[in-house]
GROMACS .gro file of C-alpha atoms in nm:
model
  249
    1MET     CA    1   3.378  -1.374   1.883
    2PRO     CA    2   3.118  -1.250   2.087
    3ASN     CA    3   3.110  -0.923   1.853
    4LEU     CA    4   3.079  -1.119   1.537
    5ILE     CA    5   2.786  -1.317   1.725
    6ARG     CA    6   2.615  -0.992   1.802
    7LEU     CA    7   2.671  -0.842   1.450
    8LEU     CA    8   2.515  -1.170   1.285
    9ALA     CA    9   2.220  -1.136   1.534
   10LEU     CA   10   2.153  -0.763   1.402
   11CYS     CA   11   2.155  -0.868   1.032
   12PRO     CA   12   1.827  -0.980   1.022
   13LEU     CA   13   1.712  -0.664   1.193
   14LEU     CA   14   1.920  -0.449   0.941
   15CYS     CA   15   1.752  -0.630   0.660
   16VAL     CA   16   1.422  -0.569   0.763
   17PHE     CA   17   1.483  -0.185   0.844
   18PHE     CA   18   1.635  -0.129   0.505
   19SER     CA   19   1.351  -0.329   0.336
   20TYR     CA   20   1.121  -0.046   0.470
   21ALA     CA   21   1.368   0.230   0.423
   22SER     CA   22   1.241   0.471   0.158
   23THR     CA   23   1.346   0.377  -0.206
   24ASN     CA   24   1.475   0.729  -0.259
   25ALA     CA   25   1.746   0.900  -0.044
   26ILE     CA   26   1.598   1.254  -0.111
   27PRO     CA   27   1.238   1.312  -0.048
   28LEU     CA   28   1.037   1.404  -0.394
   29LYS     CA   29   0.834   1.714  -0.428
   30TYR     CA   30   0.544   1.748  -0.631
   31ASN     CA   31   0.227   1.932  -0.712
   32ILE     CA   32  -0.116   1.794  -0.790
   33SER     CA   33  -0.326   2.096  -0.691
   34ALA     CA   34  -0.396   2.241  -1.036
   35SER     CA   35  -0.595   2.544  -0.949
   36GLY     CA   36  -0.716   2.450  -0.614
   37SER     CA   37  -1.070   2.426  -0.718
   38HIS     CA   38  -1.034   2.112  -0.975
   39TYR     CA   39  -1.324   1.929  -0.807
   40PRO     CA   40  -1.341   1.633  -0.788
   41TYR     CA   41  -0.974   1.593  -0.889
   42TYR     CA   42  -0.830   1.825  -0.617
   43THR     CA   43  -1.062   2.016  -0.348
   44ASN     CA   44  -0.853   2.213  -0.108
   45ASN     CA   45  -1.067   2.012   0.186
   46PRO     CA   46  -0.805   1.809   0.431
   47LYS     CA   47  -1.079   1.583   0.528
   48LYS     CA   48  -1.188   1.522   0.168
   49PRO     CA   49  -0.880   1.634  -0.048
   50GLY     CA   50  -0.999   1.480  -0.386
   51ILE     CA   51  -0.926   1.199  -0.610
   52LEU     CA   52  -0.579   1.258  -0.686
   53PRO     CA   53  -0.435   1.328  -0.333
   54GLU     CA   54  -0.597   1.027  -0.228
   55ILE     CA   55  -0.465   0.775  -0.509
   56ILE     CA   56  -0.118   0.970  -0.523
   57GLU     CA   57  -0.057   0.914  -0.157
   58LYS     CA   58  -0.141   0.545  -0.199
   59VAL     CA   59   0.060   0.502  -0.492
   60LEU     CA   60   0.395   0.651  -0.311
   61ASP     CA   61   0.302   0.449   0.002
   62GLY     CA   62   0.286   0.117  -0.227
   63ALA     CA   63   0.609   0.225  -0.430
   64ASN     CA   64   0.781   0.305  -0.086
   65ILE     CA   65   0.873   0.640  -0.211
   66GLU     CA   66   0.901   0.933   0.032
   67ALA     CA   67   0.762   1.267  -0.125
   68SER     CA   68   0.562   1.574  -0.011
   69HIS     CA   69   0.332   1.803  -0.175
   70VAL     CA   70   0.417   2.150  -0.232
   71ASP     CA   71   0.144   2.430  -0.288
   72LEU     CA   72   0.185   2.630  -0.593
   73PRO     CA   73   0.008   2.898  -0.807
   74THR     CA   74  -0.106   2.752  -1.105
   75LYS     CA   75   0.079   2.936  -1.355
   76ARG     CA   76   0.413   2.820  -1.186
   77ILE     CA   77   0.371   2.465  -1.176
   78THR     CA   78   0.526   2.397  -1.516
   79LYS     CA   79   0.813   2.634  -1.455
   80TYR     CA   80   0.894   2.458  -1.122
   81LEU     CA   81   0.868   2.128  -1.289
   82GLN     CA   82   1.102   2.224  -1.584
   83ASN     CA   83   1.352   2.388  -1.366
   84GLU     CA   84   1.336   2.053  -1.141
   85VAL     CA   85   1.216   2.238  -0.842
   86ILE     CA   86   0.938   1.971  -0.793
   87ASP     CA   87   0.988   1.640  -0.944
   88PHE     CA   88   0.657   1.529  -1.067
   89ASP     CA   89   0.304   1.672  -1.136
   90VAL     CA   90  -0.020   1.474  -1.302
   91ILE     CA   91  -0.119   1.519  -1.642
   92SER     CA   92  -0.287   1.403  -1.937
   93LEU     CA   93  -0.074   1.373  -2.258
   94GLU     CA   94  -0.386   1.481  -2.445
   95TRP     CA   95  -0.359   1.827  -2.291
   96LEU     CA   96  -0.038   1.871  -2.474
   97PRO     CA   97   0.052   1.973  -2.816
   98LYS     CA   98   0.193   1.694  -3.039
   99SER     CA   99   0.512   1.834  -3.018
  100GLU     CA  100   0.549   1.804  -2.648
  101ARG     CA  101   0.413   1.450  -2.594
  102ASN     CA  102   0.773   1.286  -2.633
  103ASP     CA  103   0.974   1.535  -2.410
  104PRO     CA  104   1.296   1.335  -2.306
  105HIS     CA  105   1.301   1.532  -1.975
  106TYR     CA  106   0.981   1.339  -1.835
  107VAL     CA  107   0.882   0.998  -1.807
  108PHE     CA  108   0.509   0.894  -1.763
  109SER     CA  109   0.350   0.674  -1.543
  110GLU     CA  110   0.085   0.385  -1.625
  111PRO     CA  111  -0.271   0.543  -1.652
  112LEU     CA  112  -0.450   0.653  -1.341
  113ILE     CA  113  -0.802   0.769  -1.449
  114TYR     CA  114  -0.974   0.932  -1.735
  115ALA     CA  115  -1.041   1.295  -1.772
  116THR     CA  116  -1.269   1.437  -2.025
  117GLU     CA  117  -1.249   1.794  -2.115
  118MET     CA  118  -1.547   1.959  -2.278
  119ILE     CA  119  -1.665   2.300  -2.414
  120VAL     CA  120  -1.886   2.418  -2.201
  121THR     CA  121  -2.132   2.708  -2.259
  122LEU     CA  122  -2.508   2.834  -2.155
  123PRO     CA  123  -2.786   2.611  -2.280
  124GLN     CA  124  -2.863   2.887  -2.519
  125ASN     CA  125  -2.532   2.879  -2.688
  126ALA     CA  126  -2.519   2.528  -2.729
  127ASN     CA  127  -2.559   2.501  -3.092
  128ASN     CA  128  -2.273   2.764  -3.151
  129TRP     CA  129  -2.011   2.492  -3.004
  130GLN     CA  130  -2.092   2.135  -3.107
  131SER     CA  131  -1.752   2.123  -3.330
  132ALA     CA  132  -1.403   2.187  -3.173
  133ASP     CA  133  -1.332   2.380  -3.506
  134ASN     CA  134  -1.565   2.648  -3.370
  135LEU     CA  135  -1.302   2.756  -3.118
  136LYS     CA  136  -1.056   2.903  -3.373
  137GLY     CA  137  -1.034   3.254  -3.352
  138LYS     CA  138  -1.256   3.309  -3.056
  139ASN     CA  139  -1.277   3.425  -2.716
  140VAL     CA  140  -1.242   3.124  -2.495
  141GLY     CA  141  -1.262   3.101  -2.113
  142THR     CA  142  -0.935   2.902  -1.995
  143VAL     CA  143  -0.774   2.827  -1.673
  144LEU     CA  144  -0.444   3.042  -1.602
  145GLY     CA  145  -0.131   2.801  -1.630
  146TYR     CA  146  -0.336   2.530  -1.787
  147TYR     CA  147  -0.230   2.340  -2.104
  148TYR     CA  148  -0.452   2.345  -2.399
  149TYR     CA  149  -0.287   2.142  -2.708
  150ASP     CA  150  -0.447   2.415  -2.954
  151ASP     CA  151  -0.433   2.727  -2.772
  152ASN     CA  152  -0.242   2.886  -3.045
  153THR     CA  153  -0.589   2.864  -3.246
  154PHE     CA  154  -0.807   3.074  -3.017
  155GLU     CA  155  -0.757   3.372  -2.786
  156ARG     CA  156  -0.724   3.247  -2.444
  157VAL     CA  157  -0.923   3.468  -2.171
  158ASP     CA  158  -0.786   3.344  -1.842
  159PHE     CA  159  -0.929   3.299  -1.488
  160PRO     CA  160  -0.766   3.207  -1.167
  161SER     CA  161  -0.983   2.904  -1.133
  162GLU     CA  162  -1.247   2.660  -1.268
  163LYS     CA  163  -1.479   2.827  -1.019
  164GLU     CA  164  -1.421   3.169  -1.125
  165LEU     CA  165  -1.394   3.060  -1.490
  166MET     CA  166  -1.782   2.910  -1.444
  167THR     CA  167  -1.869   3.215  -1.277
  168ALA     CA  168  -1.764   3.429  -1.565
  169LEU     CA  169  -1.946   3.185  -1.807
  170SER     CA  170  -2.273   3.252  -1.600
  171ARG     CA  171  -2.214   3.606  -1.640
  172ASN     CA  172  -2.178   3.607  -2.033
  173ARG     CA  173  -1.812   3.729  -1.952
  174VAL     CA  174  -1.723   3.454  -2.214
  175GLU     CA  175  -1.967   3.242  -2.426
  176ALA     CA  176  -1.754   2.932  -2.429
  177ALA     CA  177  -1.512   2.781  -2.147
  178LEU     CA  178  -1.275   2.473  -2.183
  179VAL     CA  179  -1.347   2.252  -1.832
  180GLY     CA  180  -1.335   1.923  -1.734
  181LYS     CA  181  -1.677   1.776  -1.773
  182LEU     CA  182  -1.701   1.644  -1.388
  183THR     CA  183  -1.554   1.949  -1.281
  184ALA     CA  184  -1.803   2.169  -1.490
  185LEU     CA  185  -2.093   1.977  -1.354
  186TYR     CA  186  -1.969   2.026  -0.999
  187TRP     CA  187  -1.957   2.403  -1.032
  188ALA     CA  188  -2.257   2.446  -1.203
  189LYS     CA  189  -2.413   2.271  -0.906
  190GLN     CA  190  -2.271   2.470  -0.649
  191LEU     CA  191  -2.333   2.792  -0.842
  192ASP     CA  192  -2.689   2.715  -0.940
  193MET     CA  193  -2.641   2.768  -1.295
  194ARG     CA  194  -2.755   2.572  -1.607
  195ILE     CA  195  -2.489   2.469  -1.843
  196ALA     CA  196  -2.471   2.268  -2.171
  197PHE     CA  197  -2.203   2.080  -2.338
  198GLY     CA  198  -2.067   2.147  -2.676
  199ALA     CA  199  -1.807   1.952  -2.859
  200GLN     CA  200  -1.566   1.716  -2.671
  201HIS     CA  201  -1.205   1.913  -2.659
  202SER     CA  202  -0.976   1.637  -2.508
  203HIS     CA  203  -1.028   1.267  -2.354
  204GLY     CA  204  -0.748   1.054  -2.187
  205PHE     CA  205  -0.573   0.908  -1.896
  206LEU     CA  206  -0.405   1.138  -1.635
  207THR     CA  207  -0.070   1.001  -1.561
  208ILE     CA  208   0.193   1.096  -1.332
  209ARG     CA  209   0.486   1.308  -1.527
  210LEU     CA  210   0.824   1.244  -1.368
  211LEU     CA  211   1.141   1.391  -1.432
  212SER     CA  212   1.372   1.139  -1.616
  213LYS     CA  213   1.625   1.167  -1.370
  214HIS     CA  214   1.411   0.983  -1.139
  215LYS     CA  215   1.305   0.702  -1.398
  216ASN     CA  216   1.442   0.429  -1.192
  217LEU     CA  217   1.147   0.478  -0.974
  218LEU     CA  218   0.885   0.428  -1.254
  219PRO     CA  219   0.875   0.052  -1.217
  220LYS     CA  220   0.777   0.059  -0.858
  221ILE     CA  221   0.564   0.349  -0.931
  222ASN     CA  222   0.374   0.165  -1.192
  223GLN     CA  223   0.356  -0.158  -1.017
  224ALA     CA  224   0.190   0.039  -0.725
  225ILE     CA  225  -0.064   0.186  -0.968
  226LYS     CA  226  -0.138  -0.160  -1.118
  227ASN     CA  227  -0.206  -0.313  -0.763
  228LEU     CA  228  -0.427  -0.039  -0.691
  229HIS     CA  229  -0.631  -0.067  -1.016
  230SER     CA  230  -0.676  -0.450  -0.940
  231GLN     CA  231  -0.769  -0.401  -0.574
  232GLY     CA  232  -1.042  -0.179  -0.696
  233TYR     CA  233  -0.911   0.116  -0.484
  234ILE     CA  234  -0.886   0.345  -0.747
  235LYS     CA  235  -1.247   0.303  -0.886
  236ASN     CA  236  -1.381   0.320  -0.533
  237ILE     CA  237  -1.206   0.675  -0.482
  238GLU     CA  238  -1.338   0.786  -0.834
  239ASP     CA  239  -1.674   0.683  -0.717
  240LYS     CA  240  -1.683   0.837  -0.373
  241TYR     CA  241  -1.604   1.175  -0.529
  242ILE     CA  242  -1.797   1.157  -0.852
  243LEU     CA  243  -2.146   1.096  -0.700
  244ASN     CA  244  -2.126   1.456  -0.590
  245THR     CA  245  -2.050   1.624  -0.924
  246GLY     CA  246  -2.385   1.672  -1.029
  247SER     CA  247  -2.584   1.637  -1.346
  248LEU     CA  248  -2.721   1.833  -1.645
  249ASN     CA  249  -3.075   1.726  -1.562
   0.00000   0.00000   0.00000
């Protein structure tokens, strides 16, 4: 009888313990670093890591999911996800060819933030790039390992990161590049170069792309994202970084 009483006394404590235990028995692995210079989304600065690291950490915390970030070269991220070495990344469906947007290997979360990708060029060349159709058959600056939904229509000229791509643009190694709008503004400011925007190449929400085998975690992830939006947390994080991206003026 005394043992039974002690066991009953422990039950509330056990319930509290399990309520705080991770939803997933095995920690997930993920990558959101992209090229490592994808400001403002990822900065490679531990003190101010970028929009995505700050948001993803809060989403995982809110969803009670244990996970760790894995640093990978950009060109390996997709392969590692396909081979299930990592469990999720962050992507915009607008970056993918339409044939890949319903891949049953993955499930996608609620929207995180908008991302706009532009044709970026130097001011004197801006008139040549006011339509996305102008990319066809041309050499276009891109980032190694990145998705571009129409890259079968132009010749990719890959660079290791946005910083190196923008540097190449400033030196006329390429006339046009595909770069996120905020990222282009930031690196133009850092590199003290003048740029112009041509046509918009893609625009859509960034979402978490999760392996389908973990789809049971998606409702908790989505609820955490909704909570962060409703609390204004995601907007505040965006504002914190976007103020430092610069402008064309």
